[in-house]
Amino acid sequence: MAKYGEGDKRWIVEDRPDGANVHNWHWAETDCLEWSRNLLSKLLNNLTILDGEGNLFIKINKVEKVEGEAYVNVRKGKIIPGYELHVALSWQGEAKDNEGNSLLKVDGSVEIPYISDENADEDPEIRVTVKDESPIGKTLKDAMFAKGKPVVEDKVRVYVQSMAKGGPAKEELETKKVEKKGQPVAGASVRKVSVSPVVEKKEVKKEGFKTISLTEKFSCRAKDLYEILMDENRWKGFTQSYARISKEVGGEFSIFDGSVTGRNLELQEGKLIVQQWRFGNWPDGIVSKVRLTFDEPEPGITIVKVVHTDIPEEDRYGNETVVENTERGWRDLILNKIRAVFGFGI
């Protein structure tokens, strides 16, 4: 045991004399803001939106500003991107008559107020403005929004995917992997090691999944809480989002505007709900299991226990906030909302 005031050296990660960050044990953070400006400019500058369709000509001129923060953290080879960006673009449009004569030329802007790793699975809000609000100017603005919005969203997705892969840190990681394969660590003895297929199988082992458990008390009957969770109209009410819910075993459901989908596995009215849950931003093929049990120790008091298993640690974009966001969603968007909207608080 270490003396008071001294660390136990078995648990201290010291800097190596050669400065090597072995296995990326230390956090290695790369500032990606300038890289983000360059990539977004490459994706969006001089981008044609309409080239004569309906006698309209529209193009994005350039990225005017990229503000905020963007970075990539790497530890033990795992990539953790983080970014919150405000992006502004300039665009120009021209309307012509059937003879090709110019009717009006306009300038405008496109604003993307919030591109964030927290919303990596969602398309960002896009605002289009034009300096000339005449009828023709409004026509050009509407065309820019209708035709340009999907194009801009597609380019933003490319940026999001590039950040999830490591952004500018990806090349550095790949370079280090090549160096590691070709060169031994200085001072280390060199010996031949035969790699068997059994070693490779360790990477296939199922890992990276978590379980969350919540227990909450409500001032209501168990059957009332059960009915709320299985009734699509009440879901729409307390979540303010679209829901479609089957009340049959084997039936499917879709909640939070389709962000979560699944199937009923087992139902016991007022006692038990077991379902498969899948979030739209999870990697393909991954489903989790939700088990809700209802206990009424005395009339008018219900204790519900939520056990949510097989939650992936990362979404399809490499963000590692899935478990945290899922637990927060259960508390803030479902259980606390039911308590507040239906007056079931204790």
CSV table of C-alpha atoms in Angstrom, one decimal:
chain,number,residue,atom,x,y,z
A,1,MET,CA,0.0,0.0,0.0
A,2,ALA,CA,1.3,3.5,-0.8
A,3,LYS,CA,2.1,5.9,2.0
A,4,TYR,CA,-0.3,8.8,2.6
A,5,GLY,CA,0.3,11.5,-0.1
A,6,GLU,CA,1.9,9.1,-2.5
A,7,GLY,CA,0.2,7.3,-5.3
A,8,ASP,CA,0.3,3.6,-5.8
A,9,LYS,CA,2.6,3.2,-8.8
A,10,ARG,CA,0.6,0.2,-10.0
A,11,TRP,CA,-2.2,2.7,-10.8
A,12,ILE,CA,-0.2,5.6,-12.1
A,13,VAL,CA,0.2,6.1,-15.9
A,14,GLU,CA,3.5,7.8,-16.2
A,15,ASP,CA,4.8,9.7,-19.2
A,16,ARG,CA,7.4,7.6,-21.1
A,17,PRO,CA,10.8,9.1,-21.7
A,18,ASP,CA,10.3,8.7,-25.5
A,19,GLY,CA,6.9,10.6,-25.3
A,20,ALA,CA,5.0,7.6,-26.7
A,21,ASN,CA,1.3,7.4,-25.8
A,22,VAL,CA,1.2,3.6,-25.7
A,23,HIS,CA,-2.1,2.1,-26.8
A,24,ASN,CA,-3.5,5.7,-26.6
A,25,TRP,CA,-3.9,5.1,-22.9
A,26,HIS,CA,-3.9,8.9,-22.2
A,27,TRP,CA,-6.7,11.1,-23.6
A,28,ALA,CA,-5.5,12.5,-26.8
A,29,GLU,CA,-7.6,15.5,-27.9
A,30,THR,CA,-7.5,17.0,-31.4
A,31,ASP,CA,-9.0,20.4,-32.1
A,32,CYS,CA,-11.1,20.0,-35.2
A,33,LEU,CA,-12.6,23.5,-35.7
A,34,GLU,CA,-10.3,24.6,-38.5
A,35,TRP,CA,-10.5,21.1,-40.1
A,36,SER,CA,-14.4,21.4,-39.9
A,37,ARG,CA,-14.3,24.8,-41.6
A,38,ASN,CA,-12.2,23.4,-44.4
A,39,LEU,CA,-14.3,20.2,-44.9
A,40,LEU,CA,-17.7,22.1,-44.8
A,41,SER,CA,-16.3,24.6,-47.3
A,42,LYS,CA,-15.1,21.8,-49.5
A,43,LEU,CA,-18.6,20.2,-49.3
A,44,LEU,CA,-20.7,23.3,-49.7
A,45,ASN,CA,-18.8,26.0,-51.7
A,46,ASN,CA,-19.9,26.6,-55.3
A,47,LEU,CA,-22.7,24.1,-55.1
A,48,THR,CA,-25.4,24.2,-57.8
A,49,ILE,CA,-28.9,23.7,-56.6
A,50,LEU,CA,-31.0,24.5,-59.7
A,51,ASP,CA,-29.7,25.0,-63.2
A,52,GLY,CA,-32.6,26.2,-65.3
A,53,GLU,CA,-35.4,24.0,-63.9
A,54,GLY,CA,-38.5,26.3,-64.0
A,55,ASN,CA,-36.3,29.0,-65.4
A,56,LEU,CA,-34.6,29.3,-62.0
A,57,PHE,CA,-30.9,29.3,-61.4
A,58,ILE,CA,-29.7,28.9,-57.8
A,59,LYS,CA,-26.3,28.1,-56.3
A,60,ILE,CA,-24.6,28.2,-52.9
A,61,ASN,CA,-21.7,30.6,-53.1
A,62,LYS,CA,-19.6,29.7,-50.1
A,63,VAL,CA,-19.5,29.0,-46.4
A,64,GLU,CA,-19.4,32.4,-44.7
A,65,LYS,CA,-18.7,31.3,-41.1
A,66,VAL,CA,-18.3,28.2,-39.0
A,67,GLU,CA,-18.4,29.1,-35.3
A,68,GLY,CA,-18.4,27.0,-32.1
A,69,GLU,CA,-16.2,24.1,-31.1
A,70,ALA,CA,-15.2,20.7,-32.6
A,71,TYR,CA,-12.8,18.2,-31.3
A,72,VAL,CA,-12.1,14.5,-31.3
A,73,ASN,CA,-10.9,12.6,-28.2
A,74,VAL,CA,-9.1,9.3,-28.6
A,75,ARG,CA,-8.3,6.9,-25.7
A,76,LYS,CA,-7.1,3.4,-26.1
A,77,GLY,CA,-8.0,3.6,-29.8
A,78,LYS,CA,-11.6,4.6,-29.2
A,79,ILE,CA,-12.8,7.7,-31.1
A,80,ILE,CA,-15.1,10.1,-29.2
A,81,PRO,CA,-16.2,13.1,-31.3
A,82,GLY,CA,-17.7,16.3,-29.9
A,83,TYR,CA,-18.9,19.4,-31.7
A,84,GLU,CA,-21.4,22.2,-31.5
A,85,LEU,CA,-21.3,24.4,-34.6
A,86,HIS,CA,-23.2,27.4,-36.1
A,87,VAL,CA,-22.8,27.5,-39.8
A,88,ALA,CA,-23.8,30.3,-42.3
A,89,LEU,CA,-23.8,30.1,-46.1
A,90,SER,CA,-24.4,32.6,-48.8
A,91,TRP,CA,-26.5,31.8,-51.9
A,92,GLN,CA,-27.6,33.6,-55.1
A,93,GLY,CA,-30.5,33.0,-57.4
A,94,GLU,CA,-31.8,34.3,-60.7
A,95,ALA,CA,-35.1,34.0,-62.4
A,96,LYS,CA,-35.4,34.2,-66.2
A,97,ASP,CA,-38.3,34.4,-68.6
A,98,ASN,CA,-38.9,31.9,-71.4
A,99,GLU,CA,-36.6,33.8,-73.7
A,100,GLY,CA,-33.8,33.7,-71.3
A,101,ASN,CA,-34.0,37.3,-70.2
A,102,SER,CA,-33.2,37.9,-66.6
A,103,LEU,CA,-36.2,38.9,-64.4
A,104,LEU,CA,-34.5,39.2,-61.0
A,105,LYS,CA,-31.2,38.4,-59.3
A,106,VAL,CA,-31.2,37.9,-55.6
A,107,ASP,CA,-28.7,37.2,-52.8
A,108,GLY,CA,-29.6,35.4,-49.6
A,109,SER,CA,-28.2,33.3,-46.7
A,110,VAL,CA,-28.6,29.9,-45.3
A,111,GLU,CA,-28.2,29.4,-41.6
A,112,ILE,CA,-27.6,26.1,-39.7
A,113,PRO,CA,-27.9,27.2,-36.1
A,114,TYR,CA,-27.0,24.0,-34.4
A,115,ILE,CA,-25.0,21.0,-35.7
A,116,SER,CA,-24.2,18.9,-32.6
A,117,ASP,CA,-22.8,15.4,-31.8
A,118,GLU,CA,-25.8,15.1,-29.4
A,119,ASN,CA,-28.1,15.2,-32.4
A,120,ALA,CA,-25.9,13.3,-34.8
A,121,ASP,CA,-28.8,11.0,-35.9
A,122,GLU,CA,-31.1,14.0,-36.7
A,123,ASP,CA,-31.1,16.4,-39.6
A,124,PRO,CA,-30.3,19.9,-38.4
A,125,GLU,CA,-32.6,22.9,-38.6
A,126,ILE,CA,-32.0,25.0,-41.8
A,127,ARG,CA,-33.1,28.6,-42.2
A,128,VAL,CA,-33.2,30.3,-45.6
A,129,THR,CA,-33.5,34.1,-46.0
A,130,VAL,CA,-33.4,36.3,-49.1
A,131,LYS,CA,-32.7,40.1,-49.3
A,132,ASP,CA,-35.4,40.8,-51.9
A,133,GLU,CA,-38.9,39.8,-50.6
A,134,SER,CA,-40.7,40.6,-53.9
A,135,PRO,CA,-42.9,37.8,-55.3
A,136,ILE,CA,-40.1,36.6,-57.6
A,137,GLY,CA,-37.7,36.9,-54.7
A,138,LYS,CA,-40.0,34.8,-52.6
A,139,THR,CA,-40.2,32.2,-55.4
A,140,LEU,CA,-36.5,31.9,-55.5
A,141,LYS,CA,-36.3,31.7,-51.7
A,142,ASP,CA,-38.9,28.9,-51.6
A,143,ALA,CA,-37.1,27.0,-54.4
A,144,MET,CA,-33.8,27.3,-52.5
A,145,PHE,CA,-35.5,25.9,-49.4
A,146,ALA,CA,-37.3,23.1,-51.2
A,147,LYS,CA,-34.4,22.0,-53.4
A,148,GLY,CA,-31.4,23.2,-51.4
A,149,LYS,CA,-32.4,21.9,-47.9
A,150,PRO,CA,-32.0,18.1,-48.9
A,151,VAL,CA,-28.6,18.9,-50.5
A,152,VAL,CA,-27.3,20.8,-47.4
A,153,GLU,CA,-28.6,18.0,-45.1
A,154,ASP,CA,-26.7,15.4,-47.2
A,155,LYS,CA,-23.5,17.4,-47.0
A,156,VAL,CA,-23.9,17.8,-43.2
A,157,ARG,CA,-24.3,14.0,-42.9
A,158,VAL,CA,-21.0,13.6,-44.6
A,159,TYR,CA,-19.4,15.9,-42.1
A,160,VAL,CA,-21.1,14.0,-39.1
A,161,GLN,CA,-19.9,10.7,-40.5
A,162,SER,CA,-16.3,12.0,-41.0
A,163,MET,CA,-16.2,13.2,-37.4
A,164,ALA,CA,-17.5,9.8,-36.1
A,165,LYS,CA,-14.6,8.2,-37.9
A,166,GLY,CA,-12.1,10.5,-36.2
A,167,GLY,CA,-11.9,13.6,-38.4
A,168,PRO,CA,-8.3,14.7,-38.7
A,169,ALA,CA,-7.3,12.3,-35.9
A,170,LYS,CA,-8.1,9.3,-38.2
A,171,GLU,CA,-5.1,9.8,-40.3
A,172,GLU,CA,-2.9,10.1,-37.2
A,173,LEU,CA,-4.3,6.9,-35.8
A,174,GLU,CA,-3.8,5.0,-39.1
A,175,THR,CA,-0.3,6.2,-39.3
A,176,LYS,CA,0.5,5.0,-35.8
A,177,LYS,CA,-1.0,1.6,-36.6
A,178,VAL,CA,1.3,1.3,-39.6
A,179,GLU,CA,4.3,2.4,-37.6
A,180,LYS,CA,3.4,0.0,-34.8
A,181,LYS,CA,3.2,-2.9,-37.2
A,182,GLY,CA,6.5,-2.1,-38.9
A,183,GLN,CA,8.7,-1.0,-35.9
A,184,PRO,CA,9.2,-2.4,-32.4
A,185,VAL,CA,9.1,-0.1,-29.4
A,186,ALA,CA,12.5,1.4,-28.7
A,187,GLY,CA,14.4,-0.7,-26.1
A,188,ALA,CA,12.1,-3.7,-26.4
A,189,SER,CA,13.4,-7.1,-27.2
A,190,VAL,CA,12.2,-8.5,-30.5
A,191,ARG,CA,10.8,-12.0,-30.7
A,192,LYS,CA,8.6,-13.9,-33.1
A,193,VAL,CA,5.0,-14.4,-32.0
A,194,SER,CA,2.7,-16.8,-33.8
A,195,VAL,CA,-0.9,-15.5,-34.0
A,196,SER,CA,-3.5,-18.2,-33.8
A,197,PRO,CA,-7.1,-17.8,-35.0
A,198,VAL,CA,-8.3,-18.2,-31.4
A,199,VAL,CA,-6.8,-14.8,-30.4
A,200,GLU,CA,-8.7,-13.1,-33.2
A,201,LYS,CA,-12.0,-14.6,-32.0
A,202,LYS,CA,-11.7,-12.5,-28.8
A,203,GLU,CA,-12.7,-9.5,-30.8
A,204,VAL,CA,-16.0,-11.1,-31.9
A,205,LYS,CA,-17.1,-11.6,-28.3
A,206,LYS,CA,-20.4,-9.7,-27.5
A,207,GLU,CA,-19.5,-6.7,-25.5
A,208,GLY,CA,-20.3,-3.0,-25.4
A,209,PHE,CA,-23.8,-3.4,-24.1
A,210,LYS,CA,-25.3,-2.1,-20.8
A,211,THR,CA,-28.3,-2.5,-18.6
A,212,ILE,CA,-30.2,0.3,-16.8
A,213,SER,CA,-32.6,-0.2,-13.9
A,214,LEU,CA,-35.1,2.4,-12.6
A,215,THR,CA,-37.6,2.2,-9.8
A,216,GLU,CA,-40.3,4.9,-9.5
A,217,LYS,CA,-43.3,5.4,-7.2
A,218,PHE,CA,-46.6,6.9,-8.5
A,219,SER,CA,-49.8,8.0,-6.8
A,220,CYS,CA,-52.2,5.9,-8.9
A,221,ARG,CA,-53.5,2.4,-9.5
A,222,ALA,CA,-51.3,0.0,-11.3
A,223,LYS,CA,-53.8,-0.7,-14.0
A,224,ASP,CA,-54.0,3.1,-14.8
A,225,LEU,CA,-50.3,3.4,-15.3
A,226,TYR,CA,-50.3,0.2,-17.4
A,227,GLU,CA,-53.1,1.6,-19.6
A,228,ILE,CA,-51.2,4.9,-20.1
A,229,LEU,CA,-48.1,3.1,-21.3
A,230,MET,CA,-50.1,0.9,-23.7
A,231,ASP,CA,-52.4,3.6,-25.1
A,232,GLU,CA,-51.2,5.5,-28.2
A,233,ASN,CA,-53.4,8.5,-27.7
A,234,ARG,CA,-52.1,9.0,-24.2
A,235,TRP,CA,-48.5,8.6,-25.4
A,236,LYS,CA,-49.2,11.3,-27.9
A,237,GLY,CA,-50.5,13.5,-25.1
A,238,PHE,CA,-47.7,13.3,-22.6
A,239,THR,CA,-44.9,13.1,-25.1
A,240,GLN,CA,-46.3,15.6,-27.7
A,241,SER,CA,-45.1,13.3,-30.4
A,242,TYR,CA,-46.7,10.7,-32.8
A,243,ALA,CA,-47.2,7.2,-31.4
A,244,ARG,CA,-48.7,4.0,-32.7
A,245,ILE,CA,-49.0,1.1,-30.2
A,246,SER,CA,-50.5,-2.3,-30.5
A,247,LYS,CA,-52.1,-3.8,-27.4
A,248,GLU,CA,-51.5,-7.4,-28.5
A,249,VAL,CA,-48.7,-9.8,-27.8
A,250,GLY,CA,-46.5,-9.9,-31.0
A,251,GLY,CA,-47.9,-6.5,-32.1
A,252,GLU,CA,-45.6,-3.7,-33.0
A,253,PHE,CA,-45.3,-0.1,-31.8
A,254,SER,CA,-43.6,3.1,-32.8
A,255,ILE,CA,-43.1,6.1,-30.5
A,256,PHE,CA,-41.4,9.5,-30.4
A,257,ASP,CA,-42.3,10.2,-34.1
A,258,GLY,CA,-40.8,6.8,-35.1
A,259,SER,CA,-37.4,7.3,-33.3
A,260,VAL,CA,-38.2,4.2,-31.2
A,261,THR,CA,-39.8,1.1,-32.6
A,262,GLY,CA,-40.4,-2.4,-31.3
A,263,ARG,CA,-42.7,-5.3,-30.5
A,264,ASN,CA,-44.7,-6.6,-27.6
A,265,LEU,CA,-43.2,-9.9,-26.2
A,266,GLU,CA,-45.3,-10.4,-23.1
A,267,LEU,CA,-48.3,-8.5,-21.6
A,268,GLN,CA,-50.1,-8.9,-18.3
A,269,GLU,CA,-52.6,-6.1,-17.7
A,270,GLY,CA,-51.7,-4.0,-14.7
A,271,LYS,CA,-48.7,-6.2,-13.9
A,272,LEU,CA,-46.1,-6.7,-16.7
A,273,ILE,CA,-45.0,-5.3,-20.0
A,274,VAL,CA,-42.1,-6.9,-21.9
A,275,GLN,CA,-41.0,-5.4,-25.2
A,276,GLN,CA,-38.3,-5.3,-27.8
A,277,TRP,CA,-37.0,-1.7,-28.3
A,278,ARG,CA,-34.8,-0.3,-31.1
A,279,PHE,CA,-33.7,3.3,-31.5
A,280,GLY,CA,-33.3,4.6,-35.1
A,281,ASN,CA,-29.7,5.8,-34.5
A,282,TRP,CA,-28.4,2.4,-33.2
A,283,PRO,CA,-26.2,0.2,-35.5
A,284,ASP,CA,-28.2,-2.1,-37.8
A,285,GLY,CA,-29.5,-5.3,-36.3
A,286,ILE,CA,-29.3,-4.3,-32.6
A,287,VAL,CA,-32.5,-4.6,-30.5
A,288,SER,CA,-32.8,-4.2,-26.7
A,289,LYS,CA,-35.3,-5.6,-24.2
A,290,VAL,CA,-37.5,-3.6,-21.8
A,291,ARG,CA,-39.2,-5.2,-18.8
A,292,LEU,CA,-41.7,-3.1,-16.8
A,293,THR,CA,-43.2,-4.6,-13.6
A,294,PHE,CA,-46.0,-3.0,-11.7
A,295,ASP,CA,-46.5,-3.5,-8.0
A,296,GLU,CA,-49.3,-2.0,-5.9
A,297,PRO,CA,-48.3,-2.4,-2.3
A,298,GLU,CA,-51.4,-0.5,-1.2
A,299,PRO,CA,-54.4,0.9,-3.2
A,300,GLY,CA,-53.5,4.0,-5.0
A,301,ILE,CA,-49.7,3.6,-4.7
A,302,THR,CA,-47.9,1.9,-7.6
A,303,ILE,CA,-44.2,1.1,-7.8
A,304,VAL,CA,-42.9,0.5,-11.4
A,305,LYS,CA,-39.6,-1.1,-12.0
A,306,VAL,CA,-37.9,-0.6,-15.4
A,307,VAL,CA,-35.1,-2.9,-16.5
A,308,HIS,CA,-33.7,-2.1,-20.0
A,309,THR,CA,-31.1,-4.5,-21.2
A,310,ASP,CA,-28.8,-4.9,-24.2
A,311,ILE,CA,-28.4,-1.1,-24.7
A,312,PRO,CA,-25.3,-0.4,-27.0
A,313,GLU,CA,-22.7,1.8,-25.6
A,314,GLU,CA,-22.3,3.6,-29.0
A,315,ASP,CA,-24.7,4.6,-31.7
A,316,ARG,CA,-24.1,4.2,-35.4
A,317,TYR,CA,-22.1,7.4,-35.5
A,318,GLY,CA,-19.7,6.5,-32.7
A,319,ASN,CA,-21.3,8.7,-30.0
A,320,GLU,CA,-20.9,7.1,-26.6
A,321,THR,CA,-23.8,8.8,-24.9
A,322,VAL,CA,-26.4,6.1,-25.7
A,323,VAL,CA,-26.8,4.6,-22.2
A,324,GLU,CA,-26.8,8.0,-20.5
A,325,ASN,CA,-29.4,9.4,-23.0
A,326,THR,CA,-31.6,6.3,-22.7
A,327,GLU,CA,-31.7,6.6,-18.9
A,328,ARG,CA,-32.4,10.3,-19.1
A,329,GLY,CA,-35.1,9.7,-21.6
A,330,TRP,CA,-36.9,7.2,-19.3
A,331,ARG,CA,-36.8,9.6,-16.4
A,332,ASP,CA,-37.4,12.9,-18.1
A,333,LEU,CA,-39.5,12.1,-21.2
A,334,ILE,CA,-41.6,9.2,-19.9
A,335,LEU,CA,-41.8,8.6,-16.2
A,336,ASN,CA,-41.6,12.3,-15.0
A,337,LYS,CA,-43.9,13.4,-17.9
A,338,ILE,CA,-46.6,10.9,-16.9
A,339,ARG,CA,-46.3,12.0,-13.3
A,340,ALA,CA,-46.7,15.7,-14.3
A,341,VAL,CA,-49.3,15.4,-17.0
A,342,PHE,CA,-51.6,12.9,-15.2
A,343,GLY,CA,-51.1,14.3,-11.7
A,344,PHE,CA,-49.6,11.0,-10.3
A,345,GLY,CA,-46.9,12.7,-8.3
A,346,ILE,CA,-46.0,11.8,-4.7
